[in-house]
Coordinates of C-alpha atoms in Angstrom, one line a residue:
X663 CA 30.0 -11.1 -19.5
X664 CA 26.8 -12.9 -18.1
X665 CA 25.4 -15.4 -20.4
X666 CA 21.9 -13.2 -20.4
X667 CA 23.4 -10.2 -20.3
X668 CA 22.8 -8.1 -24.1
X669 CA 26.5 -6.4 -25.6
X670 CA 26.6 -3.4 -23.5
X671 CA 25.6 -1.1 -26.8
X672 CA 22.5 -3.0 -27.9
X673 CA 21.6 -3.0 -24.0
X674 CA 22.1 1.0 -23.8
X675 CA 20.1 0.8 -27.2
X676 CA 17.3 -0.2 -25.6
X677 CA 17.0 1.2 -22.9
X678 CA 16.7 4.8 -24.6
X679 CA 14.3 2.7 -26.5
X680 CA 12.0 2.2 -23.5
X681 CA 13.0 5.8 -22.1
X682 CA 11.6 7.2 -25.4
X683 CA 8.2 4.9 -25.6
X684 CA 7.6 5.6 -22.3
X685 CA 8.1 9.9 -22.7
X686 CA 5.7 9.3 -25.9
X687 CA 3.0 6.9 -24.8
X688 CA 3.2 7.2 -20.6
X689 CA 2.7 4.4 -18.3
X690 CA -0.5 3.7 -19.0
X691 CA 0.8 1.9 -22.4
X692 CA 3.4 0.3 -20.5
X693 CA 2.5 -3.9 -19.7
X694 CA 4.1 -4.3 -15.8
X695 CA 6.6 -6.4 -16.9
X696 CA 7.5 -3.3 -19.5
X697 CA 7.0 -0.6 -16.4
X698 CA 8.6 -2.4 -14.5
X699 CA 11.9 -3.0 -16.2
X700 CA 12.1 0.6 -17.0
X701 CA 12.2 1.1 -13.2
X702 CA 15.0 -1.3 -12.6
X703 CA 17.1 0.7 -15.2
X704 CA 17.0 3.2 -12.1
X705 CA 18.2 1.2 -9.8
X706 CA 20.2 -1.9 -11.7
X707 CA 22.9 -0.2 -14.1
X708 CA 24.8 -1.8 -17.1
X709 CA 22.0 -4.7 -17.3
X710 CA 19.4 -6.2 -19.3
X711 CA 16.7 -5.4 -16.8
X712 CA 13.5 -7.0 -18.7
X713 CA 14.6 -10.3 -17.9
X714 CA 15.0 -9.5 -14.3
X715 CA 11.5 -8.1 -14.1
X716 CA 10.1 -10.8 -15.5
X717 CA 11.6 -12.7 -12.6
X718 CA 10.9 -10.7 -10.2
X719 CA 6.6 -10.6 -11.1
X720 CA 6.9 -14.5 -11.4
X721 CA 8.1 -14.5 -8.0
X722 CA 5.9 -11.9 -6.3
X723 CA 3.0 -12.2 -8.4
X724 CA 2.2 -8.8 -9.3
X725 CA 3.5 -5.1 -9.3
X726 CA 2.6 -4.0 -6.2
X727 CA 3.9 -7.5 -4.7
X728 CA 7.9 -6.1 -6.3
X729 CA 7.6 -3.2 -3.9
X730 CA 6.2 -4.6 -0.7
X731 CA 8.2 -7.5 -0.8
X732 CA 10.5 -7.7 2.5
X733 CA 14.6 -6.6 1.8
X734 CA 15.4 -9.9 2.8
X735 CA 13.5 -11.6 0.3
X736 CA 14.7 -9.3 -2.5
X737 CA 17.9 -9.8 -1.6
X738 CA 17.8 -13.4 -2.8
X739 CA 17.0 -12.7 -6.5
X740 CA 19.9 -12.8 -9.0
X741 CA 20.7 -9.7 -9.7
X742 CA 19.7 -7.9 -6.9
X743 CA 22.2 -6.7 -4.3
X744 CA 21.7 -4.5 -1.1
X745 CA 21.9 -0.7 -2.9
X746 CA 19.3 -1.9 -5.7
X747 CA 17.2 -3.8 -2.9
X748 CA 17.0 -0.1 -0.9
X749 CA 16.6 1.7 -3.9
X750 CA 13.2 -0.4 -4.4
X751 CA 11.9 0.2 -1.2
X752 CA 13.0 3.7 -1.7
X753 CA 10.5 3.5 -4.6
X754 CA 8.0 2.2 -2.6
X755 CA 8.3 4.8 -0.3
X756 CA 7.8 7.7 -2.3
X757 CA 4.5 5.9 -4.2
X758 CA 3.4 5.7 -0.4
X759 CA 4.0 9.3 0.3
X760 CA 2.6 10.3 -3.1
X761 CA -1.1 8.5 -2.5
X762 CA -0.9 9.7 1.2
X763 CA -0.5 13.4 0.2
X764 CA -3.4 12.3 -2.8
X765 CA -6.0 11.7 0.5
X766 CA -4.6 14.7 2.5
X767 CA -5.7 17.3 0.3
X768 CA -8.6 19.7 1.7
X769 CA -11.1 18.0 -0.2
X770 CA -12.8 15.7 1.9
X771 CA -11.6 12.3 2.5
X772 CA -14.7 10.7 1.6
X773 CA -15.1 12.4 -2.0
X774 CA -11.5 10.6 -2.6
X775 CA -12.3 7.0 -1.8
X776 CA -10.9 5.7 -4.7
X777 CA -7.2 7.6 -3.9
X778 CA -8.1 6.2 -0.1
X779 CA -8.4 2.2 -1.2
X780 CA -5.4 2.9 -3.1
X781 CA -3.6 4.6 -0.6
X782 CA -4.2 2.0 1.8
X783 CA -3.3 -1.2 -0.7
X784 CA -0.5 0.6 -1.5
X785 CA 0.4 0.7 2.7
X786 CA -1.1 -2.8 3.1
X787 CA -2.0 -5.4 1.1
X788 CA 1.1 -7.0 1.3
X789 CA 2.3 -6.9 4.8
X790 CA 3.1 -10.3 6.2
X791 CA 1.4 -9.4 9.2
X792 CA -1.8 -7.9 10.1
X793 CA -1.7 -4.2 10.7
X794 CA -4.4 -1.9 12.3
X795 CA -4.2 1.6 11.3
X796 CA -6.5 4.6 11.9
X797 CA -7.7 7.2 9.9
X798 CA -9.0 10.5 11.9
X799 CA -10.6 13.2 10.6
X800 CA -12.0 16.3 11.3
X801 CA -15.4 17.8 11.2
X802 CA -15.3 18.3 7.5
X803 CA -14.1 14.5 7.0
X804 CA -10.7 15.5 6.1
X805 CA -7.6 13.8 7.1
X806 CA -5.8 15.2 11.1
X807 CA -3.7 12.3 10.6
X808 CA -3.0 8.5 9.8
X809 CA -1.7 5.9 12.3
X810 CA -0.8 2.4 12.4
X811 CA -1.9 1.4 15.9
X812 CA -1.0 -1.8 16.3
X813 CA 0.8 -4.6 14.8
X814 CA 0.2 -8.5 15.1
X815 CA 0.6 -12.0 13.7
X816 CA -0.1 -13.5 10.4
X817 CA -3.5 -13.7 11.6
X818 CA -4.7 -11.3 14.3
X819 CA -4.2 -7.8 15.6
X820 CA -4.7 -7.1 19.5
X821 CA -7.4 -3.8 19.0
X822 CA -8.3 -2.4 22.4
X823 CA -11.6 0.0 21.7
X824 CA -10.9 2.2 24.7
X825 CA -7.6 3.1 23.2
X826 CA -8.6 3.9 20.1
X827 CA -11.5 6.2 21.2
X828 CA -8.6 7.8 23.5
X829 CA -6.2 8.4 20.3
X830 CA -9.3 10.3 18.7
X831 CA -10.1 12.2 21.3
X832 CA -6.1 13.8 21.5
X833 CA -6.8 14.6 18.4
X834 CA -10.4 16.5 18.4
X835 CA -11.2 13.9 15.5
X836 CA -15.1 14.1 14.9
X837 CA -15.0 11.2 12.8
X838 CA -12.7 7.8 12.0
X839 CA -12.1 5.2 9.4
X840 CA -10.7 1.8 10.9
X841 CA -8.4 0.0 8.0
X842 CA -6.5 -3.1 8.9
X843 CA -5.6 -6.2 6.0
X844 CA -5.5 -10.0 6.0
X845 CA -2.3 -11.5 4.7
X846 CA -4.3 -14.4 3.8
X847 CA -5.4 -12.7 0.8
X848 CA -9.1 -12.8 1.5
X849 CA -10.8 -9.5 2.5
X850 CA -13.7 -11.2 4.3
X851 CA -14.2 -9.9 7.4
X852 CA -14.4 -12.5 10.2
X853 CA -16.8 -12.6 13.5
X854 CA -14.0 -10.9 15.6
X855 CA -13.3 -8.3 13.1
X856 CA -17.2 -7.6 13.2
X857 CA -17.7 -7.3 17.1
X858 CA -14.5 -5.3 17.6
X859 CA -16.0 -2.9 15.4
X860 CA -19.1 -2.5 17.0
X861 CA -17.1 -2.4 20.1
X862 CA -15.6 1.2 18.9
X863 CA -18.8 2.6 17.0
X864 CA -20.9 2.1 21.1
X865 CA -17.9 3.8 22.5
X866 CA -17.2 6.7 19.9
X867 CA -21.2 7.6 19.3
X868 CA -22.1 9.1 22.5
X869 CA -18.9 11.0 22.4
X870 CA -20.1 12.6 19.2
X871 CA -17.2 10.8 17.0
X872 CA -18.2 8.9 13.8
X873 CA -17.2 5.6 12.9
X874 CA -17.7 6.0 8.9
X875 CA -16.0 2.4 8.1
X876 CA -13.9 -0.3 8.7
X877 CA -11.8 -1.3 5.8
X878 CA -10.0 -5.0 5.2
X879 CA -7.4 -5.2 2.8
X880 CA -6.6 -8.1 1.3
X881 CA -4.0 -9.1 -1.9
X882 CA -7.3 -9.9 -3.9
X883 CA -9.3 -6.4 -3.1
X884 CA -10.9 -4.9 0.0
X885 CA -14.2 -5.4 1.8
X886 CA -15.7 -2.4 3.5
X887 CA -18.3 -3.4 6.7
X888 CA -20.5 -1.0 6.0
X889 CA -21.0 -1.9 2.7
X890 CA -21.8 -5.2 3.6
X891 CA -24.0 -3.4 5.8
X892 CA -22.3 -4.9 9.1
X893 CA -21.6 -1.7 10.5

């Protein structure tokens, strides 16, 4: 038996423990380190699972961090092998589809920006490389669909206006949101990120499409450009 590893009845003990508290009081009550060793017992069986949370936050820094954290670097925590590593990444795949269906509701997309900053934190924040995605939506402001249009580097995204103007118009999209992060961590948008933008809005306006905002994700919040009153 592993040296941290509880007597198999005390650990079942406390996991219906946890199970029980958690039925009772919800999440909400629940610390992460606490949530998240509850997940683990899904994925993790016959082990002391709070210990291995613990590790795994002091690792990735935060909750969000477990589940966007690449296979390959999951893989090389004690206690993780390949089944558990896919059953995260399962997890974080449903959470994904949960907050996307959230923002695809018929209510309009911008009466749900909270469930849309998630969403796209959720998608985003931390990717090791940047990620340009695209939000279109109808006259209304709902969502026709959500794309990731291109892919880059640690530090920049090729974004080629004329092409995104072209996606929105193959869709009959009346109206976008730009959303793209920073895996620096810092949201700040940066002169580039600015004059693209403005790039698509002189493109898309005499079109009759609306450019409503460009959002940067970051590990340490979001910036929106038109809050900042750039767009």
């Amino acid at each position: 038996m592993e040296a941290d590893a509880k007597p198999e009845a005390d650990n079942a003990g406390h996991r219906q423990r946890v199970r029980e508290r958690f039925l009772k009081l919800g999440g909400d009550a629940f610390e992460d380190y606490e949530l998240l060793e509850l997940v683990l017992q899904l994925v993790v069986p016959r082990r002391d699972t709070k210990k291995l949370a613990k590790t795994l936050l002091k690792e990735f820094g935060s909750f969000s961090g477990v589940f966007s954290a690449a296979p390959e670097r999951l893989a090389k925590i004690d206690g993780l092998g390949d089944t558990s590593v896919a059953h995260i990444k399962v997890i974080q795949s449903v959470a994904v589809r949960f907050g996307r269906d959230r923002i695809k509701l018929e209510k309009p997309l911008l009466a749900s920006w909270s469930e849309l900053i998630d969403y796209c934190r959720a998608q985003m924040a931390y990717e090791s490389i940047e990620q340009f995605r695209i939000l279109f939506l109808d006259k209304k402001n709902r969502l026709i669909a959500d794309e990731v249009q291109q892919t880059g580097t640690v530090d920049h995204t090729p974004v080629y206006p004329r092409e995104v103007i072209k996606r929105a118009l193959e869709h009959s999209a009346t109206a976008l949101i730009l959303v793209h992060n920073h895996p620096s961590g810092d949201p700040a948008p940066s002169s580039a990120d600015v004059r693209m933008t403005r790039e698509i809005t002189d493109i898309a306006k005499p079109l009759g499409i609306t450019l409503h905002d460009h959002i940067i994700i970051g590990k340490s919040g979001h910036a929106s450009l038109r809050g900042l009153k750039l767009l």
